[in-house]
Each structure stands twice: as structure tokens, then as C-alpha cells.
PDB file of C-alpha atoms in Angstrom:
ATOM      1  CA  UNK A1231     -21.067   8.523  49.056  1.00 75.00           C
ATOM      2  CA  UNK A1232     -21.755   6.453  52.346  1.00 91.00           C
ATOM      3  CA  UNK A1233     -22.037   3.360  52.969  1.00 94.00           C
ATOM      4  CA  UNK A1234     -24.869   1.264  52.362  1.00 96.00           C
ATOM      5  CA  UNK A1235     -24.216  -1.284  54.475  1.00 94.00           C
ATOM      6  CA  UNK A1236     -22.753  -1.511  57.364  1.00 95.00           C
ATOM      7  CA  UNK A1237     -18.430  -2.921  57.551  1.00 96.00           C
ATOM      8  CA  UNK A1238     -18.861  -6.594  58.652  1.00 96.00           C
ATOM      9  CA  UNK A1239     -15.732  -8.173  61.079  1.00 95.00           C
ATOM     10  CA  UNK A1240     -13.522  -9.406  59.319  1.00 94.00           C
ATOM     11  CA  UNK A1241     -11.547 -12.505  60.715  1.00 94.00           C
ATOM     12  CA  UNK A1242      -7.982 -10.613  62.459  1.00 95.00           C
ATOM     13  CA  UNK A1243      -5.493 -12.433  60.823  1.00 95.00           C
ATOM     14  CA  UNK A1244      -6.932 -11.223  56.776  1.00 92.00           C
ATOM     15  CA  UNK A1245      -7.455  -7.868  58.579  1.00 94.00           C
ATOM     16  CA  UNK A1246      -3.779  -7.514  59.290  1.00 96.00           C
ATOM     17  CA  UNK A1247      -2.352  -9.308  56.104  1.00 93.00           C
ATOM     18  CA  UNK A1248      -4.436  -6.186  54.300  1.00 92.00           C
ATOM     19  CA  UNK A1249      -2.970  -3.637  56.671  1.00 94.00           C
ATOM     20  CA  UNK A1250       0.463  -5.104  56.502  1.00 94.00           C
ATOM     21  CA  UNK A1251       0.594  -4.909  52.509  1.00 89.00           C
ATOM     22  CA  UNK A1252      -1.694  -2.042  52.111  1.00 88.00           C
ATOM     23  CA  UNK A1253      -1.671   0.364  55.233  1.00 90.00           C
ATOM     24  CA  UNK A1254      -5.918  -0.492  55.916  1.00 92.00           C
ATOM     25  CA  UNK A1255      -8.308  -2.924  55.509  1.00 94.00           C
ATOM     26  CA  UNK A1256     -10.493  -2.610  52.273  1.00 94.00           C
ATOM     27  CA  UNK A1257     -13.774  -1.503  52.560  1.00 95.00           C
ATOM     28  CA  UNK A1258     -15.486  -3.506  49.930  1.00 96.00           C
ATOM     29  CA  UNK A1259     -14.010  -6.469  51.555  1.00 95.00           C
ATOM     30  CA  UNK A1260     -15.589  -5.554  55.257  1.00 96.00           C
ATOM     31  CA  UNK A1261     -19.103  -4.369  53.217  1.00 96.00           C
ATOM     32  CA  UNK A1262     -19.367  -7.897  51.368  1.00 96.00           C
ATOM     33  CA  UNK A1263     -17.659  -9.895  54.668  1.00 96.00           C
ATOM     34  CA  UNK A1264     -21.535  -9.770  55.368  1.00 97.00           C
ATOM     35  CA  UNK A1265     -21.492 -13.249  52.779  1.00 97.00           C
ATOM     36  CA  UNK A1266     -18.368 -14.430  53.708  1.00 95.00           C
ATOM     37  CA  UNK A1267     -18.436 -17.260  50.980  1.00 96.00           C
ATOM     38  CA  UNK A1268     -19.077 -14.339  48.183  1.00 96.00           C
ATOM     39  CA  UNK A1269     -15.871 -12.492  50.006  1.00 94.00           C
ATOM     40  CA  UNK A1270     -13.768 -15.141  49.836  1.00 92.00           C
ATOM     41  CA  UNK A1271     -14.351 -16.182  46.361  1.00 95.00           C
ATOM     42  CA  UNK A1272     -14.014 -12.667  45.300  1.00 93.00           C
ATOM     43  CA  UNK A1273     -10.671 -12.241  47.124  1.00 88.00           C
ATOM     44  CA  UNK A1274      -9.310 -15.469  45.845  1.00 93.00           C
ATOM     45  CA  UNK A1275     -10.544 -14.485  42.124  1.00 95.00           C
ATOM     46  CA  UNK A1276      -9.067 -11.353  42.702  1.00 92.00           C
ATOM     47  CA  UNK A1277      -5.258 -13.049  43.648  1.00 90.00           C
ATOM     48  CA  UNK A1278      -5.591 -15.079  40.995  1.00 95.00           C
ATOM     49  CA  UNK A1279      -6.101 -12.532  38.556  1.00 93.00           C
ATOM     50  CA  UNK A1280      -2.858 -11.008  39.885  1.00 90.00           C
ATOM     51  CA  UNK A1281      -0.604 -13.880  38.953  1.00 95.00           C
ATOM     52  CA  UNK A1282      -1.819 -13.846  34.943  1.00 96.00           C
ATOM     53  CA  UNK A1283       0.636 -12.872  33.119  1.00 96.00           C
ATOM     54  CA  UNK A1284       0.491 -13.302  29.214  1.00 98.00           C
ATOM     55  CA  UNK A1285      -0.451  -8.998  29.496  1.00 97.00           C
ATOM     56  CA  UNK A1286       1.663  -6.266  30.481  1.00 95.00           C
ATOM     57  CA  UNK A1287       0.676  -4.610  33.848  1.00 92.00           C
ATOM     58  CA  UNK A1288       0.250  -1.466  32.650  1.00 92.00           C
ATOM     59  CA  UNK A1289      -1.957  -2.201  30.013  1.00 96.00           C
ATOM     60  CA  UNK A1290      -4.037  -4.110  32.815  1.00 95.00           C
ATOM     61  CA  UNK A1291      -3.813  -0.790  34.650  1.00 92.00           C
ATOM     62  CA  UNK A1292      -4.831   1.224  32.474  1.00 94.00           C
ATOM     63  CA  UNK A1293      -7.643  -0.889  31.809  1.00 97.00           C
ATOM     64  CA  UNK A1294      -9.090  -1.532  35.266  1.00 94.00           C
ATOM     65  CA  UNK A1295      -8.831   2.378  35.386  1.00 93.00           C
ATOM     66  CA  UNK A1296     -10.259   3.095  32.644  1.00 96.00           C
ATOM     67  CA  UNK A1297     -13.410   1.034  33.515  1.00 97.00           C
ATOM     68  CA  UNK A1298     -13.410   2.669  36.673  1.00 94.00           C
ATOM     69  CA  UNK A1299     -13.523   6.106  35.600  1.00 93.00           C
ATOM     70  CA  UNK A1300     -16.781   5.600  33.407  1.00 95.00           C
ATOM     71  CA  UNK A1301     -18.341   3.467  35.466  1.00 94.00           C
ATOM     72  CA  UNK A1302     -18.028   6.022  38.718  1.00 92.00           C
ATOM     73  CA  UNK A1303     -16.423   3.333  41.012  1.00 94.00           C
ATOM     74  CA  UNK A1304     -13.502   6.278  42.872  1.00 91.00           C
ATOM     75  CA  UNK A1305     -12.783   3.138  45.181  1.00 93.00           C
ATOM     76  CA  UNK A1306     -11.408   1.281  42.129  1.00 92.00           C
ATOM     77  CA  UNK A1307      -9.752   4.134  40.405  1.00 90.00           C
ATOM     78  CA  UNK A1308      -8.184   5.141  43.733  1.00 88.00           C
ATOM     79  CA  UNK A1309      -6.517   1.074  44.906  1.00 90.00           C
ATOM     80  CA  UNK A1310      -5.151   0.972  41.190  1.00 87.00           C
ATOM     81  CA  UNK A1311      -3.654   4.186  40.657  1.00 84.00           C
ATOM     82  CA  UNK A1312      -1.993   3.536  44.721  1.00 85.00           C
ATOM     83  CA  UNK A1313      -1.107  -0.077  42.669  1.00 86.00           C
ATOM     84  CA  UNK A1314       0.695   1.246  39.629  1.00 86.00           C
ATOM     85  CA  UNK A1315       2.571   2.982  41.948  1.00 82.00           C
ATOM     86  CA  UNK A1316       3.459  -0.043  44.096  1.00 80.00           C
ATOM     87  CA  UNK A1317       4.685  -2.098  40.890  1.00 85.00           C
ATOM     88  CA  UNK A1318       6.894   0.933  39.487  1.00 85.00           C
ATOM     89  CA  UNK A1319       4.426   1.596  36.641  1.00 86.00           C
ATOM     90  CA  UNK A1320       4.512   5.200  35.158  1.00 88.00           C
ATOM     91  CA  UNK A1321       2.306   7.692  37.052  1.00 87.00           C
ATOM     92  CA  UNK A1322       2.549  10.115  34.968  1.00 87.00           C
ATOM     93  CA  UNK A1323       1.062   8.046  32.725  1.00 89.00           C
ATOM     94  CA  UNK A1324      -1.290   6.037  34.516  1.00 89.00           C
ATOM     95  CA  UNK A1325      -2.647   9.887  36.814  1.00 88.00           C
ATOM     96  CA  UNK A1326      -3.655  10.581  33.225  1.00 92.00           C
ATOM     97  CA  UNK A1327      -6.114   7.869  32.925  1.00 93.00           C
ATOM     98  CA  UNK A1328      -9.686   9.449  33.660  1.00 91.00           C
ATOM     99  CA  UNK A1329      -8.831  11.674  30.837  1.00 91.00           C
ATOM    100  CA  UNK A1330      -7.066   9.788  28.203  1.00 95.00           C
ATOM    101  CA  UNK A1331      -9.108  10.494  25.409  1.00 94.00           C
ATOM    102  CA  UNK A1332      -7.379  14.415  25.471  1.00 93.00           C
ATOM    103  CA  UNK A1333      -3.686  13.020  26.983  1.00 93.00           C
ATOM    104  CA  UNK A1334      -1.122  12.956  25.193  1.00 94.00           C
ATOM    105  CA  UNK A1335       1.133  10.463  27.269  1.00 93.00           C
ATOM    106  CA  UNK A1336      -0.585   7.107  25.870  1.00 96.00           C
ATOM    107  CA  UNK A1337       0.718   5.127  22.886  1.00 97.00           C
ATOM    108  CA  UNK A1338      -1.752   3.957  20.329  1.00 98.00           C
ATOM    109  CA  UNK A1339      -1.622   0.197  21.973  1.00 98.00           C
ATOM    110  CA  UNK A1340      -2.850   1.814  25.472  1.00 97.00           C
ATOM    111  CA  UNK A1341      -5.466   4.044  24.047  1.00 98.00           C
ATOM    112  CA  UNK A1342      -7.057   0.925  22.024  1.00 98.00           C
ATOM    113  CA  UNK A1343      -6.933  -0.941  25.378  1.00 98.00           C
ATOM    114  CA  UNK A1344      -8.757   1.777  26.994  1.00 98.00           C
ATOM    115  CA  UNK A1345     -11.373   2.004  24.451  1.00 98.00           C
ATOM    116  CA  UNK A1346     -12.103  -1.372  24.727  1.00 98.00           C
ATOM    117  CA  UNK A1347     -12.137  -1.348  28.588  1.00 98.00           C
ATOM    118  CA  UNK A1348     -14.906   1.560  27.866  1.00 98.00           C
ATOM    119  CA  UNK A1349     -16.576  -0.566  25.380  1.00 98.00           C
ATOM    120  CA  UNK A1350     -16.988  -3.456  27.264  1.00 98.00           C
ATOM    121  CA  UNK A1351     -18.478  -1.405  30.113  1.00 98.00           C
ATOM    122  CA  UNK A1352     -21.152   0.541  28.906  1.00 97.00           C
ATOM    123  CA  UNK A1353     -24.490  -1.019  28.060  1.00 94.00           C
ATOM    124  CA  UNK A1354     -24.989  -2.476  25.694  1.00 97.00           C
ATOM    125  CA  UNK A1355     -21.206  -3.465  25.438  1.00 97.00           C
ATOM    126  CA  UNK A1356     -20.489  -1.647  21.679  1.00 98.00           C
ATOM    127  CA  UNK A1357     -17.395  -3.887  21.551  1.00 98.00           C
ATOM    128  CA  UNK A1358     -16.595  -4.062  17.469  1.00 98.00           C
ATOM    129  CA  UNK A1359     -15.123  -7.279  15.324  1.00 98.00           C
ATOM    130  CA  UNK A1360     -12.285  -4.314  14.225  1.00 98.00           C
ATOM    131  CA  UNK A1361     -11.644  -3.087  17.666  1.00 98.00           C
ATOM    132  CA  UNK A1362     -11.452  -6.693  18.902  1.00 98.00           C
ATOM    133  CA  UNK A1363      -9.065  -7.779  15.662  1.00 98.00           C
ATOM    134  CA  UNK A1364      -6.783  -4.680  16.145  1.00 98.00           C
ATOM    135  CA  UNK A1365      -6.268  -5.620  19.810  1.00 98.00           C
ATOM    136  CA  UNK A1366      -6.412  -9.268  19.377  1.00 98.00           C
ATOM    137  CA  UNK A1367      -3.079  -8.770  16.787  1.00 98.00           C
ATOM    138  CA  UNK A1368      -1.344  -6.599  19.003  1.00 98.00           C
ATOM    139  CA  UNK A1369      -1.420  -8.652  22.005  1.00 98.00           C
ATOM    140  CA  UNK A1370      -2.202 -12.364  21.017  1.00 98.00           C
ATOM    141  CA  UNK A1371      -4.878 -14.798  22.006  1.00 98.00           C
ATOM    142  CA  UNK A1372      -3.748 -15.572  25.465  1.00 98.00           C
ATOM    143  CA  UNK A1373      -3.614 -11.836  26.948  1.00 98.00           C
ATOM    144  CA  UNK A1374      -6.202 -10.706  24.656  1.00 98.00           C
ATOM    145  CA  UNK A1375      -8.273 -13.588  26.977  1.00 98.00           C
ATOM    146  CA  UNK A1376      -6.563 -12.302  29.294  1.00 98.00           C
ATOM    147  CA  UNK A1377      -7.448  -8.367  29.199  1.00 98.00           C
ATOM    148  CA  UNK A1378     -11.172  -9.468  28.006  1.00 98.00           C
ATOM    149  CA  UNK A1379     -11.379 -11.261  31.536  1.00 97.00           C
ATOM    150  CA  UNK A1380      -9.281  -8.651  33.974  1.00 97.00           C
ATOM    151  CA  UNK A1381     -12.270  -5.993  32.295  1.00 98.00           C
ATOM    152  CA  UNK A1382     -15.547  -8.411  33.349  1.00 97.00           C
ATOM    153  CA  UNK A1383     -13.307  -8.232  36.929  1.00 97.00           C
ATOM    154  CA  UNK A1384     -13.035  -4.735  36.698  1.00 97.00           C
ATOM    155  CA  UNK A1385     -17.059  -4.329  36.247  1.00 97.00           C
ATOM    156  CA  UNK A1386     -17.940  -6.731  38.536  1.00 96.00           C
ATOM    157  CA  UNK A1387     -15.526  -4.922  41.161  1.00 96.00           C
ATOM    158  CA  UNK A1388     -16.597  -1.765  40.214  1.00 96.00           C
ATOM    159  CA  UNK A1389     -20.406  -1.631  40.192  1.00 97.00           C
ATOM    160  CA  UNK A1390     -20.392  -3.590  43.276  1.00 96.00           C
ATOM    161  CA  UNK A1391     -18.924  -0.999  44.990  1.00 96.00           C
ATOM    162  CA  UNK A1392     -20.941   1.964  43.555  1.00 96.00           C
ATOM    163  CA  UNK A1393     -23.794  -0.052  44.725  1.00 96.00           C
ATOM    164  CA  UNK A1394     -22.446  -0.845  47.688  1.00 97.00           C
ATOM    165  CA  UNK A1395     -21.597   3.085  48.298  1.00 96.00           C
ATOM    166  CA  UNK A1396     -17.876   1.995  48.762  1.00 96.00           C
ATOM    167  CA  UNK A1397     -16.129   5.309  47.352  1.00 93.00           C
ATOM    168  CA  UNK A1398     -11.757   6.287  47.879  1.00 90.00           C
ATOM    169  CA  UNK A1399     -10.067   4.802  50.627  1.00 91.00           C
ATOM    170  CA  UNK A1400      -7.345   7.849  49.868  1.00 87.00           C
ATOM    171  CA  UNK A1401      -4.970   4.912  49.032  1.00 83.00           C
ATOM    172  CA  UNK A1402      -3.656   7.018  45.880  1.00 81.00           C
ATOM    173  CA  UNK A1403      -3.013  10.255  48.376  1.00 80.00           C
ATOM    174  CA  UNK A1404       0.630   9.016  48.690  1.00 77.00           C
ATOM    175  CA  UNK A1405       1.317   8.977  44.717  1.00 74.00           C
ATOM    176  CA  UNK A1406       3.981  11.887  43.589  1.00 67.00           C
ATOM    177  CA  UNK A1407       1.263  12.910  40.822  1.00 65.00           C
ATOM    178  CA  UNK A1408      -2.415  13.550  41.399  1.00 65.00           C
ATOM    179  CA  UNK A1409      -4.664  11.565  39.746  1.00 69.00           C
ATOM    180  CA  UNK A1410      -6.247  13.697  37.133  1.00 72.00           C
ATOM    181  CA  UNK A1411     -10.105  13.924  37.092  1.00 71.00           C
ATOM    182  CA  UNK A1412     -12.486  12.785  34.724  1.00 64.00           C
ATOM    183  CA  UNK A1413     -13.792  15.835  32.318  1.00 67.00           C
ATOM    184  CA  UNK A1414     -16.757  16.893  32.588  1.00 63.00           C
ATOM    185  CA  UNK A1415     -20.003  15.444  30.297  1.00 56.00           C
ATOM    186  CA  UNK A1416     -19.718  17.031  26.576  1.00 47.00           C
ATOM    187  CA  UNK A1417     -15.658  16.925  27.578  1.00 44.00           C
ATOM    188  CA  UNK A1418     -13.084  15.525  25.275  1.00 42.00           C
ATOM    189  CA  UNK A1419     -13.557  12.347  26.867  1.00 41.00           C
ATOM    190  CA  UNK A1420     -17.107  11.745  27.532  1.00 36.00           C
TER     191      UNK A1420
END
């Protein structure tokens, strides 16, 4: 996928913070920098989602992943898999995402997170009042606002940059365990 628009200049000094803690500058950053106000709030939303806390990372993850893989964003999929390895989540688990309906390495708890990330995505969301109770007594109100909130992100993130035609950075290239791919349509997980 290319570009659809051309990268905008970003100001130098949020150029090299992203360099310094991420090796480049993102893409969907420099492709929306063309509205700096709608960059910066997304940035800032974007940090502040990072300091929630009432839900375990990997569960956010595994989420944002999830979303990512049906939605067709390989930007997304790519920054959080190179991100779950940055915070010392497990890649084994987490390379397993775009096919977790047919791994074997997620708990119950992370597969009903992932169905839900899936559910919330696709249109019409086909988000149940079980699927939503059976989550909301795992987790508890706060992260299940939580998780319901970090998957709007993650769909706002991601179909911006499919429209965009923002695609992998290679950010995940330096994981230990490829990121598995999605199966194909009819698959176990389609």
C-alpha cells in the first residue's frame, strides 16, 4: 500500500523524541502532521491511553491486535507486536494474535477479550449483553471501561491508517518470533 498523502514536516524536536524511543518517526504521525491540531490531539490521546491502568497490558495488546488484524491496519499490528516486546509481554503469545481463533497459547480471559475487540470492530458492532457480562465480571467496571475505550482507539487508529495507506513500518522485524499471519477467508479464524 502507498501512501495517500504525502509525509508532512514534522517539528525536529517530536521527530527525534520518536526516533530516540522508537528507532523512526511514525508515519501516520507525518501523514496526519498535515492538521497539526488533529496530530496533536491524537498523540496526546494516544499517551494518555498509555498511562490507564485498571487492565493488564497484555490483554490491551492483544486487543489493539486483534482489531488490527480484522480491520487490515499492518501499521497497527506491526507498532504493537514491536510494543509487547518493548514491555516484556509474551511473544510467543502475542506473534499468535492474527490467528487466535486456531492458537492454542491464549487463556479463556484473552480469547473473550479478543472476541470482543472483533466484535466491536466489525459493522454493525455484534457486541452481546453475555459477551459484555462475561468480560465485565472478569475484569471489573473500571478496565472493562477501560478495554471498551483502548478498542474505539484501536479503530480510530486503525482505519485511519488503512485510509490513509499507512501500512508496516517493519518495527516488529526485530521481535525473536515472527508475527504469525492472519488465515486466509473460510480459515479457522475468519
Amino acid at each position: 500500500m502507498a501512501l495517500r498523502l504525502p509525509k508532512a514536516q514534522l517539528p525536529t524536536e517530536l521527530g527525534e523524541k520518536m526516533i530516540e524511543a522508537f528507532g523512526a518517526v511514525f508515519e501516520p504521525t507525518e501523514v496526519i502532521w498535515h492538521n497539526p491540531g488533529v496530530a496533536a490531539a491524537n498523540t496526546e490521546f494516544a499517551g494518555r491511553l498509555a498511562t490507564w491502568d485498571a487492565l493488564d497490558e497484555s490483554l490491551k495488546s492483544f486487543a489493539h491486535m486483534a482489531v488490527a488484524s480484522l480491520v487490515g491496519c499492518s501499521w497497527c499490528l506491526d507498532i504493537n507486536y514491536f510494543q509487547a516486546r518493548n514491555q516484556g509481554l509474551d511473544l510467543a503469545k502475542a506473534s499468535q494474535v492474527p490467528n487466535w481463533r486456531a492458537s492454542e497459547a491464549f487463556t479463556p480471559l484473552e480469547r473473550d477479550v479478543m472476541e470482543y475487540a472483533e466484535a466491536m470492530s466489525v459493522t454493525p458492532p455484534t457486541v452481546t449483553d453475555e459477551q459484555y457480562g462475561v468480560l465485565l465480571d472478569a475484569l471489573g467496571p473500571a478496565a472493562m471501561v477501560e478495554l471498551t475505550a483502548y478498542v474505539a482507539f484501536a479503530n480510530m487508529a486503525a482505519r485511519n491508517n488503512i485510509a490513509n495507506g499507512v501500512s508496516s513500518q517493519g518495527f516488529s522485524d526485530s521481535c525473536e518470533v515472527p508475527l504469525a499471519g492472519r488465515p486466509a477467508a473460510g480459515g479457522p479464524s475468519a
